[in-house]
Amino acid sequence: MITEEDLAQQFNVIIQHAHPRIWESLRQCYVKVINPKPYLTRANIKTCIPYTRYIGIYCPDRLVGAVVEQKNLLKEVAEYVGLVEVVCLNANNLMRDPLSNIKQTYPHLWLDLLWIVTQEQ
């Protein structure tokens, strides 16, 4: 079975080799495959279709614009490796949000985001 880490690695390798200019921005971000927990809604109670995985790109303030500009290309690569969507998130905003519980819920992710936010260009 292919894990989320393997998919994120494949996504990064394709971007690195096929699109080196985009890779310069993306290598300073945290790329994670997100697998939402399946849940039932009225529309899919009978079929119980689980929601599919997507790429989450956590970017510092200075790179969000550059990554969002290339979102269509990133989505094509994500679809190539079997993912549905690309979501760009501002890591600085997540770290500053007083209501965020990332530090308690996902401490490893919180440390990675802290590293990304504190890095200089």
XYZ file of C-alpha atoms in Angstrom:
121
model
C 0.000 0.000 0.000
C 1.248 3.451 -0.866
C 1.401 5.710 2.174
C 0.756 9.434 2.342
C 4.487 10.048 2.825
C 5.273 8.107 -0.363
C 2.749 10.121 -2.356
C 4.124 13.415 -1.036
C 7.639 12.263 -1.931
C 6.563 11.298 -5.455
C 4.840 14.657 -5.874
C 7.995 16.487 -4.751
C 10.267 14.452 -7.031
C 8.109 15.120 -10.087
C 8.011 18.850 -9.366
C 11.754 18.928 -8.680
C 12.697 17.235 -11.959
C 10.001 18.518 -14.311
C 9.524 22.070 -13.016
C 12.717 23.321 -11.314
C 11.561 26.971 -11.128
C 8.464 25.983 -9.163
C 10.576 23.642 -7.049
C 12.645 26.617 -5.835
C 9.540 27.968 -4.129
C 8.034 24.633 -3.147
C 11.154 23.303 -1.437
C 10.752 26.005 1.215
C 7.212 24.814 1.975
C 5.861 21.797 3.834
C 4.049 19.385 1.499
C 1.717 16.862 3.067
C -0.856 14.442 1.702
C -4.076 14.856 3.637
C -6.423 11.927 3.970
C -9.697 13.151 5.461
C -11.626 10.694 7.559
C -14.556 9.279 5.667
C -17.923 10.218 7.017
C -21.457 9.765 5.882
C -23.667 12.444 4.434
C -27.169 12.225 3.092
C -25.795 12.084 -0.442
C -23.594 9.041 0.098
C -25.142 7.014 2.920
C -25.977 4.132 0.589
C -22.672 4.094 -1.262
C -20.383 5.040 1.678
C -17.842 6.603 -0.664
C -14.821 7.783 1.334
C -13.338 11.145 0.500
C -10.111 11.004 -1.439
C -6.652 12.309 -0.563
C -5.287 15.685 -1.564
C -2.066 17.699 -1.277
C -1.747 20.367 1.392
C 1.061 22.876 0.838
C 1.912 24.931 3.921
C 3.758 28.069 2.767
C 5.293 31.001 4.631
C 3.858 34.477 3.945
C 6.498 35.369 1.395
C 5.780 32.341 -0.850
C 2.012 31.943 -0.751
C 1.469 34.126 -3.818
C 4.116 32.360 -5.894
C 2.710 28.921 -5.078
C -0.910 29.924 -5.668
C 0.031 31.268 -9.119
C 1.225 27.779 -10.081
C -1.743 25.957 -8.558
C -3.070 24.642 -11.900
C 0.255 23.024 -12.732
C 0.547 21.616 -9.208
C -2.963 20.192 -9.523
C -2.009 18.420 -12.767
C 0.951 16.773 -11.030
C -1.241 15.851 -8.053
C -3.760 14.197 -10.356
C -0.910 12.309 -12.036
C 0.042 10.693 -8.706
C -3.611 9.950 -7.886
C -4.604 12.896 -5.711
C -7.639 15.064 -6.236
C -6.785 18.638 -5.271
C -4.042 21.011 -4.156
C -4.717 23.270 -1.168
C -2.324 26.114 -0.289
C -2.282 27.201 3.344
C -0.495 30.124 4.951
C 1.758 28.641 7.640
C 2.277 32.022 9.316
C -1.446 32.449 9.853
C -1.772 28.941 11.278
C 1.059 29.571 13.730
C -0.430 32.893 14.888
C -4.012 31.701 15.219
C -4.875 31.724 18.949
C -7.691 29.200 18.425
C -5.530 26.690 16.584
C -4.913 23.396 18.356
C -2.233 22.148 15.941
C 0.418 22.238 18.662
C -1.525 19.829 20.869
C -3.096 17.674 18.165
C -0.225 17.396 15.653
C 3.021 18.348 17.439
C 5.273 17.110 14.609
C 3.395 19.201 12.041
C 3.548 22.187 14.386
C 7.348 21.873 14.668
C 7.712 21.567 10.890
C 5.562 24.658 10.361
C 7.545 26.550 12.988
C 10.738 25.658 11.088
C 9.276 26.861 7.786
C 7.990 30.129 9.215
C 11.295 31.037 10.881
C 13.507 30.381 7.843
C 14.899 33.341 5.927
C 14.850 33.604 2.144
